[in-house]
């Protein structure tokens, strides 16, 4: 009796197993395919973000690069303005102190050297050209300071309206030089930091951006030897 019951139960389970449908191949495929759109959206979103970030960083590099050139152009303009004031200043002083021929010659030589230097904005990318420019400016600043000291010995010269007008212009130019130089230093610092920052440095390398030379400590000290102008 027991064997009969076991046999019937075994047959019953066998029939249920035989009649239970197996998962179709199509159903298995649809279960895995439902994640495919989400995966594609995730990949496309990642690519879009990467492209947006790369474009954004490239635009930042371009903006910083142009800012450095613009600030350097201001520096050049102010130094050119100072150099243009020198002949008139020398002419006024010479009318009272014609015997200072050596000093006048040094100023003329320094100014002529400045005239031979290239003034292209691109030259600030060359460390050697930047060093030559700063050295030439220093060679003009030193005798110019001595010229102003000589003028202190001539009260009539100091009282001259033309001389006083030139001093006002020179003082304003020196102040603008200092301001322009400081803005250029800040622009170079921001640009150099940007091209060295990861991952922007990878984009900068691919686009050909290179670090800009900056005023070294000795250069900054030398270029700060501007004439001490006092209007009395």
CSV table of C-alpha atoms in Angstrom, one decimal:
chain,number,residue,atom,x,y,z
A,1,UNK,CA,0.0,0.0,0.0
A,2,UNK,CA,2.8,2.4,0.9
A,3,UNK,CA,4.7,1.6,-2.2
A,4,UNK,CA,1.5,2.3,-4.3
A,5,UNK,CA,1.1,5.8,-2.7
A,6,UNK,CA,4.7,6.6,-3.3
A,7,UNK,CA,4.4,5.6,-6.9
A,8,UNK,CA,1.4,7.7,-7.4
A,9,UNK,CA,3.0,10.8,-5.8
A,10,UNK,CA,6.1,10.4,-7.9
A,11,UNK,CA,4.0,10.2,-11.1
A,12,UNK,CA,2.1,13.3,-10.0
A,13,UNK,CA,5.3,15.4,-9.5
A,14,UNK,CA,6.7,14.1,-12.8
A,15,UNK,CA,3.5,15.3,-14.6
A,16,UNK,CA,3.7,18.8,-13.0
A,17,UNK,CA,7.4,19.1,-13.9
A,18,UNK,CA,6.7,18.0,-17.4
A,19,UNK,CA,3.7,20.4,-17.8
A,20,UNK,CA,5.6,23.5,-16.2
A,21,UNK,CA,6.8,25.7,-19.1
A,22,UNK,CA,10.5,26.6,-19.2
A,23,UNK,CA,11.5,30.3,-19.5
A,24,UNK,CA,11.5,31.1,-23.2
A,25,UNK,CA,14.6,32.4,-24.9
A,26,UNK,CA,12.9,35.6,-25.8
A,27,UNK,CA,11.8,36.3,-22.3
A,28,UNK,CA,15.5,35.9,-21.1
A,29,UNK,CA,16.6,38.3,-23.8
A,30,UNK,CA,13.9,40.9,-22.9
A,31,UNK,CA,14.9,40.8,-19.3
A,32,UNK,CA,18.5,41.7,-20.0
A,33,UNK,CA,17.6,44.1,-22.8
A,34,UNK,CA,15.5,46.4,-20.5
A,35,UNK,CA,18.8,47.7,-19.0
A,36,UNK,CA,20.4,48.5,-22.4
A,37,UNK,CA,18.8,51.9,-22.8
A,38,UNK,CA,19.9,53.0,-19.3
A,39,UNK,CA,23.4,51.8,-20.0
A,40,UNK,CA,23.5,53.7,-23.3
A,41,UNK,CA,22.1,56.9,-21.7
A,42,UNK,CA,24.8,56.7,-19.0
A,43,UNK,CA,27.6,56.3,-21.6
A,44,UNK,CA,26.2,59.1,-23.8
A,45,UNK,CA,25.9,61.4,-20.7
A,46,UNK,CA,29.5,60.6,-19.7
A,47,UNK,CA,30.7,61.4,-23.3
A,48,UNK,CA,28.7,64.6,-23.4
A,49,UNK,CA,30.1,65.7,-20.0
A,50,UNK,CA,33.6,64.9,-21.1
A,51,UNK,CA,33.2,66.9,-24.3
A,52,UNK,CA,31.7,69.9,-22.4
A,53,UNK,CA,34.5,69.9,-19.8
A,54,UNK,CA,37.2,69.7,-22.5
A,55,UNK,CA,35.6,72.6,-24.4
A,56,UNK,CA,35.2,74.6,-21.2
A,57,UNK,CA,38.8,74.1,-20.1
A,58,UNK,CA,40.1,75.0,-23.6
A,59,UNK,CA,38.1,78.2,-23.6
A,60,UNK,CA,39.6,79.0,-20.2
A,61,UNK,CA,43.1,78.4,-21.5
A,62,UNK,CA,42.3,80.6,-24.5
A,63,UNK,CA,40.9,83.4,-22.3
A,64,UNK,CA,43.9,83.3,-20.0
A,65,UNK,CA,46.3,83.3,-22.9
A,66,UNK,CA,44.7,86.4,-24.4
A,67,UNK,CA,44.6,88.1,-21.0
A,68,UNK,CA,48.4,87.7,-20.7
A,69,UNK,CA,48.9,89.2,-24.1
A,70,UNK,CA,46.6,92.1,-23.4
A,71,UNK,CA,48.3,92.9,-20.1
A,72,UNK,CA,51.7,92.7,-21.8
A,73,UNK,CA,50.5,95.1,-24.4
A,74,UNK,CA,49.6,97.6,-21.7
A,75,UNK,CA,53.1,97.2,-20.2
A,76,UNK,CA,54.7,97.9,-23.6
A,77,UNK,CA,52.5,101.0,-24.1
A,78,UNK,CA,53.5,102.5,-20.8
A,79,UNK,CA,57.2,101.9,-21.3
A,80,UNK,CA,56.9,103.4,-24.8
A,81,UNK,CA,55.2,106.4,-23.4
A,82,UNK,CA,58.0,106.9,-20.9
A,83,UNK,CA,60.6,106.5,-23.6
A,84,UNK,CA,58.8,109.2,-25.7
A,85,UNK,CA,58.9,111.6,-22.8
A,86,UNK,CA,62.7,111.3,-22.4
A,87,UNK,CA,63.9,113.4,-25.4
A,88,UNK,CA,61.8,116.4,-24.3
A,89,UNK,CA,63.0,116.0,-20.7
A,90,UNK,CA,66.6,115.8,-21.7
A,91,UNK,CA,66.1,118.9,-24.0
A,92,UNK,CA,64.8,121.0,-21.1
A,93,UNK,CA,67.5,119.9,-18.7
A,94,UNK,CA,70.2,120.4,-21.3
A,95,UNK,CA,69.2,124.0,-21.7
A,96,UNK,CA,70.3,124.6,-18.0
A,97,UNK,CA,73.0,121.9,-17.6
A,98,UNK,CA,74.6,121.6,-21.0
A,99,UNK,CA,77.9,120.3,-19.4
A,100,UNK,CA,76.2,117.0,-18.4
A,101,UNK,CA,77.2,115.5,-21.8
A,102,UNK,CA,78.2,112.1,-20.4
A,103,UNK,CA,74.8,111.7,-18.8
A,104,UNK,CA,72.9,112.8,-21.9
A,105,UNK,CA,74.9,110.3,-23.9
A,106,UNK,CA,74.0,107.5,-21.6
A,107,UNK,CA,70.3,108.3,-21.8
A,108,UNK,CA,70.5,108.5,-25.6
A,109,UNK,CA,72.3,105.2,-25.9
A,110,UNK,CA,69.8,103.5,-23.6
A,111,UNK,CA,66.9,104.9,-25.5
A,112,UNK,CA,68.4,103.9,-28.8
A,113,UNK,CA,68.9,100.3,-27.5
A,114,UNK,CA,65.2,100.2,-26.6
A,115,UNK,CA,64.3,101.2,-30.1
A,116,UNK,CA,66.2,98.3,-31.6
A,117,UNK,CA,64.3,95.7,-29.5
A,118,UNK,CA,61.4,93.9,-31.1
A,119,UNK,CA,58.1,95.1,-29.6
A,120,UNK,CA,55.9,92.2,-30.7
A,121,UNK,CA,53.5,90.8,-28.1
A,122,UNK,CA,54.7,87.4,-29.0
A,123,UNK,CA,58.2,88.2,-27.5
A,124,UNK,CA,56.8,87.8,-24.0
A,125,UNK,CA,56.7,84.1,-24.6
A,126,UNK,CA,60.5,84.0,-25.0
A,127,UNK,CA,62.4,84.1,-21.7
A,128,UNK,CA,65.5,85.5,-23.4
A,129,UNK,CA,63.6,88.3,-25.1
A,130,UNK,CA,61.8,89.2,-21.9
A,131,UNK,CA,65.2,89.4,-20.1
A,132,UNK,CA,66.6,91.6,-22.8
A,133,UNK,CA,63.6,93.9,-22.6
A,134,UNK,CA,63.8,94.2,-18.8
A,135,UNK,CA,67.5,94.9,-18.9
A,136,UNK,CA,67.1,97.6,-21.5
A,137,UNK,CA,64.4,99.3,-19.4
A,138,UNK,CA,66.8,99.2,-16.4
A,139,UNK,CA,69.6,100.8,-18.4
A,140,UNK,CA,67.2,103.7,-19.2
A,141,UNK,CA,65.8,104.0,-15.6
A,142,UNK,CA,69.2,104.4,-14.0
A,143,UNK,CA,70.5,107.4,-16.0
A,144,UNK,CA,67.0,108.9,-16.0
A,145,UNK,CA,67.1,108.9,-12.2
A,146,UNK,CA,70.5,110.6,-12.3
A,147,UNK,CA,69.0,113.2,-14.7
A,148,UNK,CA,66.3,114.1,-12.2
A,149,UNK,CA,69.0,114.4,-9.4
A,150,UNK,CA,70.9,116.8,-11.6
A,151,UNK,CA,67.7,118.9,-12.1
A,152,UNK,CA,67.5,119.3,-8.3
A,153,UNK,CA,70.7,121.6,-8.5
A,154,UNK,CA,69.0,124.1,-10.8
A,155,UNK,CA,66.1,126.0,-9.1
A,156,UNK,CA,65.3,127.9,-12.3
A,157,UNK,CA,64.9,124.6,-14.1
A,158,UNK,CA,62.6,123.2,-11.4
A,159,UNK,CA,60.5,126.3,-11.7
A,160,UNK,CA,60.1,126.0,-15.4
A,161,UNK,CA,56.5,125.3,-16.5
A,162,UNK,CA,57.7,123.0,-19.2
A,163,UNK,CA,59.8,121.0,-16.8
A,164,UNK,CA,57.0,120.7,-14.3
A,165,UNK,CA,54.6,119.6,-17.0
A,166,UNK,CA,57.0,116.9,-18.0
A,167,UNK,CA,57.4,115.8,-14.4
A,168,UNK,CA,53.7,115.4,-14.0
A,169,UNK,CA,53.5,113.3,-17.2
A,170,UNK,CA,56.5,111.2,-16.1
A,171,UNK,CA,55.1,110.6,-12.6
A,172,UNK,CA,51.8,109.5,-14.1
A,173,UNK,CA,53.6,107.2,-16.5
A,174,UNK,CA,55.7,105.6,-13.8
A,175,UNK,CA,52.6,104.9,-11.8
A,176,UNK,CA,50.9,103.3,-14.7
A,177,UNK,CA,54.0,101.2,-15.4
A,178,UNK,CA,53.9,99.8,-11.9
A,179,UNK,CA,50.1,99.1,-12.1
A,180,UNK,CA,50.4,97.5,-15.6
A,181,UNK,CA,53.4,95.4,-14.5
A,182,UNK,CA,51.5,94.1,-11.5
A,183,UNK,CA,48.5,93.1,-13.6
A,184,UNK,CA,50.8,91.3,-16.0
A,185,UNK,CA,52.4,89.3,-13.2
A,186,UNK,CA,49.0,88.3,-11.9
A,187,UNK,CA,47.8,87.3,-15.4
A,188,UNK,CA,50.9,85.1,-16.0
A,189,UNK,CA,50.5,83.5,-12.6
A,190,UNK,CA,46.9,82.6,-13.4
A,191,UNK,CA,47.7,81.3,-16.8
A,192,UNK,CA,50.6,79.2,-15.6
A,193,UNK,CA,48.6,77.7,-12.8
A,194,UNK,CA,45.8,76.8,-15.3
A,195,UNK,CA,48.1,74.9,-17.7
A,196,UNK,CA,49.7,72.9,-14.9
A,197,UNK,CA,46.4,71.9,-13.2
A,198,UNK,CA,45.2,68.4,-13.8
A,199,UNK,CA,43.4,67.5,-16.1
A,200,UNK,CA,43.7,70.8,-17.9
A,201,UNK,CA,47.4,70.2,-18.4
A,202,UNK,CA,46.5,67.3,-20.7
A,203,UNK,CA,44.3,69.6,-22.8
A,204,UNK,CA,47.0,72.3,-22.8
A,205,UNK,CA,49.7,69.9,-24.0
A,206,UNK,CA,47.5,68.7,-26.8
A,207,UNK,CA,46.6,72.3,-27.8
A,208,UNK,CA,50.3,73.4,-27.6
A,209,UNK,CA,49.9,75.8,-24.7
A,210,UNK,CA,53.2,76.4,-22.8
A,211,UNK,CA,54.1,78.2,-19.6
A,212,UNK,CA,54.9,81.9,-20.0
A,213,UNK,CA,58.1,83.3,-18.5
A,214,UNK,CA,57.5,85.5,-15.5
A,215,UNK,CA,59.5,88.3,-13.9
A,216,UNK,CA,62.2,86.6,-11.9
A,217,UNK,CA,63.1,88.0,-8.5
A,218,UNK,CA,66.2,89.7,-9.8
A,219,UNK,CA,64.3,91.1,-12.8
A,220,UNK,CA,61.5,92.4,-10.7
A,221,UNK,CA,64.0,94.1,-8.4
A,222,UNK,CA,65.8,95.7,-11.4
A,223,UNK,CA,62.7,96.9,-13.1
A,224,UNK,CA,61.5,98.5,-9.9
A,225,UNK,CA,64.4,101.0,-10.1
A,226,UNK,CA,62.1,103.6,-11.5
A,227,UNK,CA,63.0,107.3,-11.1
A,228,UNK,CA,62.0,108.8,-7.8
A,229,UNK,CA,59.9,111.7,-8.9
A,230,UNK,CA,59.0,114.4,-6.4
A,231,UNK,CA,57.1,117.5,-7.4
A,232,UNK,CA,57.8,120.4,-5.1
